[in-house]
């Protein structure tokens, strides 16, 4: 299964084989391209995907010592994401699949993230609870089986990664802010600031992170006039408190989800899953409450082609590749907005 990811600012390609696992993968990140704009510029993203895709496919095939003719199907991210960026991957995948006379399989980006922990050698068994924390989504899902996902709770406003990115911007950190803020937080001292833990006590499994960013704006405004020589430490302290607030809320909701579903396995997916403090806090909660927690290998937390190839392989194996995915159909579409639990 050749997997192609192009939903946002990363071009990812991977080759996966059910019997042997991941054979090769390659990724091109557009961070440097978008850096000067402080965020992703959709048109630049699409054009860069066009430039990178063919080279990445060649790299992956040569690293795997495989010929294109040995590919049984091509999986690509069909949505959600940036329409133009998705169209690049979708056109490429459908063209290649048509030429090879194999199916092209459209994959939901979040399904890729959800299943990414199964790329690890100690893959968890179904069913499990998944915490999906990316730049665009924050959701708790009950994963019964491949393609059977039940939404338990989600954010009412900003996603956790988005809150990290926006707060990082307020602190003058470079794009993408999440990892930079997490690094700064490591130098921070707890106790100086006190930010809210939004919705931590609500009896739903829903989240809200936009108020946290506003609280950071208020805290920064209150600092005006302070001695600027301590600015770095002040911002590190604020970053640490912000990270602690997000992590506490995520851990509390995950713990509640484990309790409510009665399941014993939690899987964490999406870019924020790379956060070290979140990992440590969830591991502690798991020990305390008696559940197991699985993280994808860090390189598969953020967007990548491997998770798309894996989801495609699962679907092909189970015969779940209907509609637009027939080998000789000329039409295909992308779905920039697409709910994971919506009928396909
Ligand atoms: O899953 P992903 O690569 O892309 C989306 O589909 O959104 O997630 C990217 C998000 C960004 O918001 C980024 O800032 C955040 O994940 N992120 C982190 C860390 N690494 C990536 N947030 C906090 N701590 C990190 N170490
Ligand atoms: Zn993603």
CSV table of C-alpha atoms and ligand atoms in Angstrom, one decimal:
chain,number,residue,atom,x,y,z
A,1,UNK,CA,0.0,0.0,0.0
A,2,UNK,CA,1.4,3.3,-1.1
A,3,UNK,CA,0.2,6.1,1.3
A,4,UNK,CA,0.1,9.8,0.4
A,5,UNK,CA,-0.6,12.6,2.8
A,6,UNK,CA,-1.0,16.2,1.6
A,7,UNK,CA,-3.8,17.7,3.7
A,8,UNK,CA,-1.8,20.6,5.2
A,9,UNK,CA,1.8,21.6,5.3
A,10,UNK,CA,3.5,18.2,5.2
A,11,UNK,CA,4.0,16.0,2.2
A,12,UNK,CA,4.2,12.4,3.4
A,13,UNK,CA,4.7,9.2,1.4
A,14,UNK,CA,5.0,5.7,2.8
A,15,UNK,CA,5.0,2.1,1.6
A,16,UNK,CA,3.3,-0.4,3.9
A,17,UNK,CA,2.9,-4.2,3.6
A,18,UNK,CA,0.4,-6.0,5.8
A,19,UNK,CA,2.8,-9.0,6.4
A,20,UNK,CA,6.0,-7.0,7.1
A,21,UNK,CA,4.8,-3.6,8.3
A,22,UNK,CA,6.2,-0.3,7.2
A,23,UNK,CA,8.8,-0.7,4.4
A,24,UNK,CA,9.8,2.9,3.9
A,25,UNK,CA,8.5,6.4,4.5
A,26,UNK,CA,9.6,9.9,3.6
A,27,UNK,CA,8.4,13.3,4.7
A,28,UNK,CA,8.8,16.9,3.5
A,29,UNK,CA,7.9,19.6,6.0
A,30,UNK,CA,6.9,23.1,4.7
A,31,UNK,CA,7.8,24.8,8.0
A,32,UNK,CA,10.5,26.9,6.4
A,33,UNK,CA,8.2,27.9,3.5
A,34,UNK,CA,5.5,29.3,5.8
A,35,UNK,CA,7.7,30.6,8.5
A,36,UNK,CA,7.8,34.2,7.4
A,37,UNK,CA,4.0,34.4,7.3
A,38,UNK,CA,3.4,33.0,10.8
A,39,UNK,CA,1.1,30.3,9.5
A,40,UNK,CA,0.2,28.1,6.6
A,41,UNK,CA,-0.5,29.9,3.3
A,42,UNK,CA,-2.8,27.4,1.5
A,43,UNK,CA,-1.8,28.3,-2.1
A,44,UNK,CA,1.9,28.0,-1.3
A,45,UNK,CA,1.2,24.7,0.4
A,46,UNK,CA,-0.6,23.3,-2.7
A,47,UNK,CA,2.2,24.3,-5.0
A,48,UNK,CA,4.9,22.8,-2.8
A,49,UNK,CA,3.0,19.5,-2.6
A,50,UNK,CA,3.2,19.4,-6.4
A,51,UNK,CA,6.9,20.0,-6.3
A,52,UNK,CA,7.6,17.3,-3.7
A,53,UNK,CA,5.4,14.4,-4.3
A,54,UNK,CA,7.1,12.6,-7.2
A,55,UNK,CA,10.5,12.9,-5.6
A,56,UNK,CA,9.2,11.5,-2.3
A,57,UNK,CA,7.5,8.6,-4.0
A,58,UNK,CA,10.8,7.8,-5.9
A,59,UNK,CA,12.7,8.0,-2.6
A,60,UNK,CA,10.3,5.6,-0.8
A,61,UNK,CA,10.3,3.1,-3.6
A,62,UNK,CA,14.0,3.0,-3.9
A,63,UNK,CA,14.5,2.8,-0.1
A,64,UNK,CA,12.1,-0.2,0.0
A,65,UNK,CA,13.8,-1.7,-3.1
A,66,UNK,CA,10.3,-2.1,-4.6
A,67,UNK,CA,9.0,-1.4,-8.0
A,68,UNK,CA,5.8,0.6,-8.6
A,69,UNK,CA,4.3,-2.4,-10.3
A,70,UNK,CA,4.3,-4.2,-6.9
A,71,UNK,CA,1.9,-1.7,-5.4
A,72,UNK,CA,-1.6,-3.2,-4.8
A,73,UNK,CA,-3.4,0.1,-4.0
A,74,UNK,CA,-2.7,3.7,-3.4
A,75,UNK,CA,-4.2,5.4,-0.3
A,76,UNK,CA,-4.4,9.1,0.0
A,77,UNK,CA,-5.8,11.7,2.4
A,78,UNK,CA,-9.2,12.6,1.0
A,79,UNK,CA,-10.1,15.1,3.8
A,80,UNK,CA,-10.4,17.0,6.0
A,81,UNK,CA,-7.8,19.7,5.2
A,82,UNK,CA,-7.0,22.4,2.8
A,83,UNK,CA,-8.9,21.9,-0.4
A,84,UNK,CA,-6.0,22.7,-2.8
A,85,UNK,CA,-3.5,20.7,-0.9
A,86,UNK,CA,-5.9,17.7,-0.7
A,87,UNK,CA,-6.5,18.0,-4.5
A,88,UNK,CA,-2.8,17.6,-5.2
A,89,UNK,CA,-2.5,14.3,-3.3
A,90,UNK,CA,-5.9,13.1,-4.6
A,91,UNK,CA,-5.0,13.8,-8.2
A,92,UNK,CA,-1.6,12.3,-7.9
A,93,UNK,CA,-2.9,9.1,-6.2
A,94,UNK,CA,-5.8,8.6,-8.6
A,95,UNK,CA,-3.6,9.2,-11.6
A,96,UNK,CA,-1.0,6.7,-10.4
A,97,UNK,CA,-3.6,4.2,-9.4
A,98,UNK,CA,-5.3,4.5,-12.7
A,99,UNK,CA,-2.0,3.9,-14.5
A,100,UNK,CA,-1.2,0.9,-12.4
A,101,UNK,CA,-4.8,-0.4,-12.7
A,102,UNK,CA,-5.1,-0.7,-8.9
A,103,UNK,CA,-7.6,0.9,-6.5
A,104,UNK,CA,-7.2,4.4,-5.1
A,105,UNK,CA,-8.5,4.6,-1.5
A,106,UNK,CA,-9.5,7.9,0.0
A,107,UNK,CA,-8.7,8.0,3.7
A,108,UNK,CA,-10.0,10.3,6.4
A,109,UNK,CA,-7.0,12.2,7.8
A,110,UNK,CA,-8.2,11.6,11.4
A,111,UNK,CA,-8.7,7.9,10.8
A,112,UNK,CA,-5.0,7.9,9.9
A,113,UNK,CA,-4.1,9.6,13.2
A,114,UNK,CA,-6.4,7.3,15.2
A,115,UNK,CA,-4.8,4.2,13.8
A,116,UNK,CA,-1.2,5.5,13.9
A,117,UNK,CA,-0.4,3.9,17.3
A,118,UNK,CA,-0.9,0.5,15.5
A,119,UNK,CA,2.3,1.3,13.6
A,120,UNK,CA,4.2,0.5,16.9
A,121,UNK,CA,5.4,-3.0,17.6
A,122,UNK,CA,3.2,-3.4,20.7
A,123,UNK,CA,0.0,-2.3,18.9
A,124,UNK,CA,-3.0,-2.2,21.2
A,125,UNK,CA,-6.1,-4.4,20.4
A,126,UNK,CA,-9.5,-3.0,19.6
A,127,UNK,CA,-11.6,-1.6,21.2
A,128,UNK,CA,-9.9,1.4,22.7
A,129,UNK,CA,-10.5,5.0,23.6
A,130,UNK,CA,-8.5,7.5,21.5
A,131,UNK,CA,-7.6,11.0,22.3
A,132,UNK,CA,-7.1,12.9,19.1
A,133,UNK,CA,-5.2,16.1,19.7
A,134,UNK,CA,-4.0,17.9,16.6
A,135,UNK,CA,-3.8,21.4,15.2
A,136,UNK,CA,-7.3,21.2,13.9
A,137,UNK,CA,-9.1,18.7,16.2
A,138,UNK,CA,-9.5,17.7,19.8
A,139,UNK,CA,-11.7,14.7,20.2
A,140,UNK,CA,-12.2,11.7,22.4
A,141,UNK,CA,-13.4,8.7,20.4
A,142,UNK,CA,-14.4,5.2,21.2
A,143,UNK,CA,-12.8,3.0,18.5
A,144,UNK,CA,-14.8,-0.2,18.3
A,145,UNK,CA,-13.0,-1.4,15.1
A,146,UNK,CA,-11.6,-0.1,11.9
A,147,UNK,CA,-14.3,2.3,10.5
A,148,UNK,CA,-16.5,2.1,13.6
A,149,UNK,CA,-15.8,5.3,15.5
A,150,UNK,CA,-18.0,6.9,18.2
A,151,UNK,CA,-17.5,10.5,19.2
A,152,UNK,CA,-17.4,10.8,23.0
A,153,UNK,CA,-16.5,14.5,23.3
A,154,UNK,CA,-14.8,17.3,21.4
A,155,UNK,CA,-13.8,20.9,21.6
A,156,UNK,CA,-16.4,23.6,21.3
A,157,UNK,CA,-13.9,26.1,19.9
A,158,UNK,CA,-10.1,25.9,19.5
A,159,UNK,CA,-8.2,22.6,19.2
A,160,UNK,CA,-5.5,21.9,21.7
A,161,UNK,CA,-2.8,22.3,19.1
A,162,UNK,CA,-4.4,25.5,17.8
A,163,UNK,CA,-4.3,26.9,21.4
A,164,UNK,CA,-0.6,26.0,21.7
A,165,UNK,CA,0.1,27.7,18.3
A,166,UNK,CA,-1.9,30.9,19.1
A,167,UNK,CA,-0.4,31.2,22.6
A,168,UNK,CA,3.1,30.7,21.2
A,169,UNK,CA,2.4,33.5,18.7
A,170,UNK,CA,1.4,35.8,21.7
A,171,UNK,CA,4.8,34.9,23.3
A,172,UNK,CA,6.6,35.8,20.1
A,173,UNK,CA,7.6,32.2,19.3
A,174,UNK,CA,8.1,31.1,15.7
A,175,UNK,CA,5.6,29.0,13.7
A,176,UNK,CA,4.6,26.2,14.4
A,177,UNK,CA,4.3,27.3,18.0
A,178,UNK,CA,3.4,24.1,19.7
A,179,UNK,CA,6.9,22.5,19.9
A,180,UNK,CA,8.5,25.8,20.6
A,181,UNK,CA,6.2,26.6,23.4
A,182,UNK,CA,6.7,23.2,24.9
A,183,UNK,CA,10.5,23.7,24.8
A,184,UNK,CA,10.2,27.1,26.5
A,185,UNK,CA,7.8,25.7,29.1
A,186,UNK,CA,10.6,23.3,30.2
A,187,UNK,CA,12.5,26.4,31.6
A,188,UNK,CA,9.4,27.7,33.3
A,189,UNK,CA,8.8,27.6,37.1
A,190,UNK,CA,5.3,26.6,38.3
A,191,UNK,CA,3.3,28.8,40.6
A,192,UNK,CA,3.9,32.3,39.3
A,193,UNK,CA,0.9,32.5,37.1
A,194,UNK,CA,-2.5,30.9,37.5
A,195,UNK,CA,-4.5,30.2,34.4
A,196,UNK,CA,-8.0,28.5,34.3
A,197,UNK,CA,-8.5,24.8,33.6
A,198,UNK,CA,-11.5,25.2,31.2
A,199,UNK,CA,-14.4,22.8,31.6
A,200,UNK,CA,-12.4,20.5,33.8
A,201,UNK,CA,-15.3,20.1,36.2
A,202,UNK,CA,-18.0,19.8,33.6
A,203,UNK,CA,-19.7,16.4,33.4
A,204,UNK,CA,-19.3,16.1,29.7
A,205,UNK,CA,-16.2,14.9,27.8
A,206,UNK,CA,-16.1,18.1,25.8
A,207,UNK,CA,-13.3,20.7,25.8
A,208,UNK,CA,-12.9,24.5,25.3
A,209,UNK,CA,-9.5,26.1,24.8
A,210,UNK,CA,-10.2,29.5,23.4
A,211,UNK,CA,-10.7,31.1,26.9
A,212,UNK,CA,-7.2,29.9,27.9
A,213,UNK,CA,-5.6,32.0,25.1
A,214,UNK,CA,-7.6,35.0,26.2
A,215,UNK,CA,-6.4,34.4,29.8
A,216,UNK,CA,-2.8,34.5,28.5
A,217,UNK,CA,-3.5,37.8,26.7
A,218,UNK,CA,-4.8,39.2,30.1
A,219,UNK,CA,-1.8,37.9,32.0
A,220,UNK,CA,0.5,39.5,29.4
A,221,UNK,CA,-1.3,42.8,29.6
A,222,UNK,CA,-0.9,42.8,33.4
A,223,UNK,CA,2.9,42.5,33.0
A,224,UNK,CA,3.2,45.8,31.1
A,225,UNK,CA,5.6,48.1,32.8
A,226,UNK,CA,7.5,45.2,34.5
A,227,UNK,CA,11.3,45.1,34.3
A,228,UNK,CA,11.9,43.7,30.8
A,229,UNK,CA,15.3,42.1,31.7
A,230,UNK,CA,13.5,39.1,33.1
A,231,UNK,CA,11.3,38.7,30.1
A,232,UNK,CA,12.6,35.4,29.0
A,233,UNK,CA,12.0,33.8,32.4
A,234,UNK,CA,8.6,35.4,32.7
A,235,UNK,CA,7.5,34.0,29.4
A,236,UNK,CA,8.9,30.6,30.2
A,237,UNK,CA,6.8,30.7,33.5
A,238,UNK,CA,3.7,31.6,31.5
A,239,UNK,CA,4.4,28.9,28.9
A,240,UNK,CA,4.8,26.3,31.7
A,241,UNK,CA,1.5,27.3,33.3
A,242,UNK,CA,-0.3,27.3,29.9
A,243,UNK,CA,1.0,23.8,29.1
A,244,UNK,CA,0.1,22.6,32.6
A,245,UNK,CA,-3.5,23.9,32.1
A,246,UNK,CA,-3.9,22.1,28.8
A,247,UNK,CA,-2.3,18.9,30.0
A,248,UNK,CA,-4.4,18.8,33.2
A,249,UNK,CA,-7.7,19.2,31.2
A,250,UNK,CA,-6.7,16.6,28.7
A,251,UNK,CA,-5.7,14.1,31.4
A,252,UNK,CA,-8.9,14.7,33.4
A,253,UNK,CA,-11.1,14.2,30.4
A,254,UNK,CA,-9.2,11.0,29.3
A,255,UNK,CA,-9.5,9.6,32.8
A,256,UNK,CA,-13.3,10.3,32.8
A,257,UNK,CA,-13.6,8.7,29.3
A,258,UNK,CA,-11.8,5.5,30.5
A,259,UNK,CA,-14.1,5.4,33.5
A,260,UNK,CA,-17.3,6.0,31.4
A,261,UNK,CA,-16.5,3.4,28.7
A,262,UNK,CA,-15.1,0.8,31.1
A,263,UNK,CA,-12.3,0.2,28.5
A,264,UNK,CA,-8.7,-0.4,29.6
A,265,UNK,CA,-6.7,1.0,26.7
A,266,UNK,CA,-6.2,4.7,25.8
A,267,UNK,CA,-4.5,5.6,22.5
A,268,UNK,CA,-3.1,9.1,21.9
A,269,UNK,CA,-2.9,10.5,18.4
A,270,UNK,CA,-2.2,13.7,16.6
A,271,UNK,CA,0.6,16.3,16.8
A,272,UNK,CA,0.1,17.3,20.4
A,273,UNK,CA,0.6,13.7,21.3
A,274,UNK,CA,4.3,14.5,20.8
A,275,UNK,CA,4.2,16.7,23.9
A,276,UNK,CA,6.4,15.3,26.6
A,277,UNK,CA,4.5,16.6,29.6
A,278,UNK,CA,1.2,15.2,28.2
A,279,UNK,CA,2.8,11.8,27.8
A,280,UNK,CA,4.3,11.8,31.3
A,281,UNK,CA,1.0,13.0,32.9
A,282,UNK,CA,-1.1,10.4,31.0
A,283,UNK,CA,1.3,7.6,32.0
A,284,UNK,CA,1.0,8.6,35.6
A,285,UNK,CA,-2.8,8.7,35.4
A,286,UNK,CA,-2.8,5.3,33.7
A,287,UNK,CA,-0.8,3.8,36.5
A,288,UNK,CA,-3.0,5.4,39.1
A,289,UNK,CA,-6.3,4.4,37.5
A,290,UNK,CA,-5.3,1.1,36.1
A,291,UNK,CA,-5.5,1.6,32.3
A,292,UNK,CA,-2.8,1.3,29.6
A,293,UNK,CA,-1.8,4.2,27.4
A,294,UNK,CA,-0.3,3.9,23.9
A,295,UNK,CA,1.4,6.6,22.0
A,296,UNK,CA,2.5,6.4,18.3
A,297,UNK,CA,6.2,6.6,17.8
A,298,UNK,CA,6.9,10.4,17.9
A,299,UNK,CA,7.7,10.6,14.2
A,300,UNK,CA,4.2,9.4,13.4
A,301,UNK,CA,2.4,11.8,15.8
A,302,UNK,CA,2.4,14.7,13.4
A,303,UNK,CA,1.2,14.3,9.8
A,304,UNK,CA,2.8,11.5,7.8
A,305,UNK,CA,2.2,9.1,5.0
A,306,UNK,CA,2.7,6.0,7.1
A,307,UNK,CA,-0.6,6.4,8.9
A,308,UNK,CA,-2.5,6.9,5.6
A,309,UNK,CA,-0.9,3.8,4.1
A,310,UNK,CA,-1.8,1.8,7.3
A,311,UNK,CA,-5.4,3.0,7.2
A,312,UNK,CA,-5.6,2.1,3.5
A,313,UNK,CA,-4.2,-1.4,4.1
A,314,UNK,CA,-6.7,-2.0,6.9
A,315,UNK,CA,-9.6,-0.9,4.6
A,316,UNK,CA,-8.3,-2.9,1.6
A,317,UNK,CA,-8.0,-6.0,3.8
A,318,UNK,CA,-11.5,-5.6,5.1
A,319,UNK,CA,-13.0,-4.9,1.6
A,320,UNK,CA,-14.0,-1.4,2.7
A,321,UNK,CA,-13.2,0.5,-0.5
A,322,UNK,CA,-16.4,1.2,-2.3
A,323,UNK,CA,-17.8,4.2,-4.2
A,324,UNK,CA,-15.2,6.5,-5.8
A,325,UNK,CA,-12.4,4.0,-5.2
A,326,UNK,CA,-13.1,1.6,-8.0
A,327,UNK,CA,-10.0,1.2,-10.2
A,328,UNK,CA,-11.4,2.4,-13.5
A,329,UNK,CA,-13.6,5.3,-12.2
A,330,UNK,CA,-12.3,8.6,-13.7
A,331,UNK,CA,-14.0,10.8,-11.0
A,332,UNK,CA,-12.7,11.6,-7.6
A,333,UNK,CA,-13.3,14.3,-5.0
A,334,UNK,CA,-11.8,15.7,-1.9
A,335,UNK,CA,-13.7,16.5,1.3
A,336,UNK,CA,-12.1,19.5,3.0
A,337,UNK,CA,-14.8,19.3,5.7
A,338,UNK,CA,-15.7,15.7,6.8
A,339,UNK,CA,-16.8,14.3,10.2
A,340,UNK,CA,-15.1,11.0,11.1
A,341,UNK,CA,-18.3,9.5,12.5
A,342,UNK,CA,-20.3,10.6,9.4
A,343,UNK,CA,-21.4,7.8,7.1
A,344,UNK,CA,-19.0,7.3,4.2
B,1,LIG,O1,-1.5,16.3,13.7
B,1,LIG,P1,-0.7,17.5,13.3
B,1,LIG,O2,0.7,17.3,12.7
B,1,LIG,O3,-1.5,18.3,12.2
B,1,LIG,C1,-2.8,18.5,12.2
B,1,LIG,O4,-3.5,17.6,11.6
B,1,LIG,O5,-3.3,19.4,12.8
B,1,LIG,O6,-0.7,18.5,14.5
B,1,LIG,C2,0.0,19.7,14.5
B,1,LIG,C3,-0.2,20.4,15.8
B,1,LIG,C4,0.2,21.8,15.8
B,1,LIG,O7,-0.8,22.6,16.4
B,1,LIG,C5,1.5,21.8,16.7
B,1,LIG,O8,1.8,23.0,17.3
B,1,LIG,C6,1.2,20.7,17.7
B,1,LIG,O9,0.5,19.7,16.9
B,1,LIG,N1,2.4,20.1,18.3
B,1,LIG,C7,2.6,20.2,19.6
B,1,LIG,C8,3.9,19.5,19.8
B,1,LIG,N2,4.3,19.1,18.6
B,1,LIG,C9,3.4,19.4,17.7
B,1,LIG,N3,1.9,20.8,20.6
B,1,LIG,C10,2.5,20.7,21.8
B,1,LIG,N4,3.7,20.1,22.1
B,1,LIG,C11,4.4,19.5,21.2
B,1,LIG,N5,5.5,18.9,21.5
B,2,LIG,ZN1,-2.9,15.8,11.3
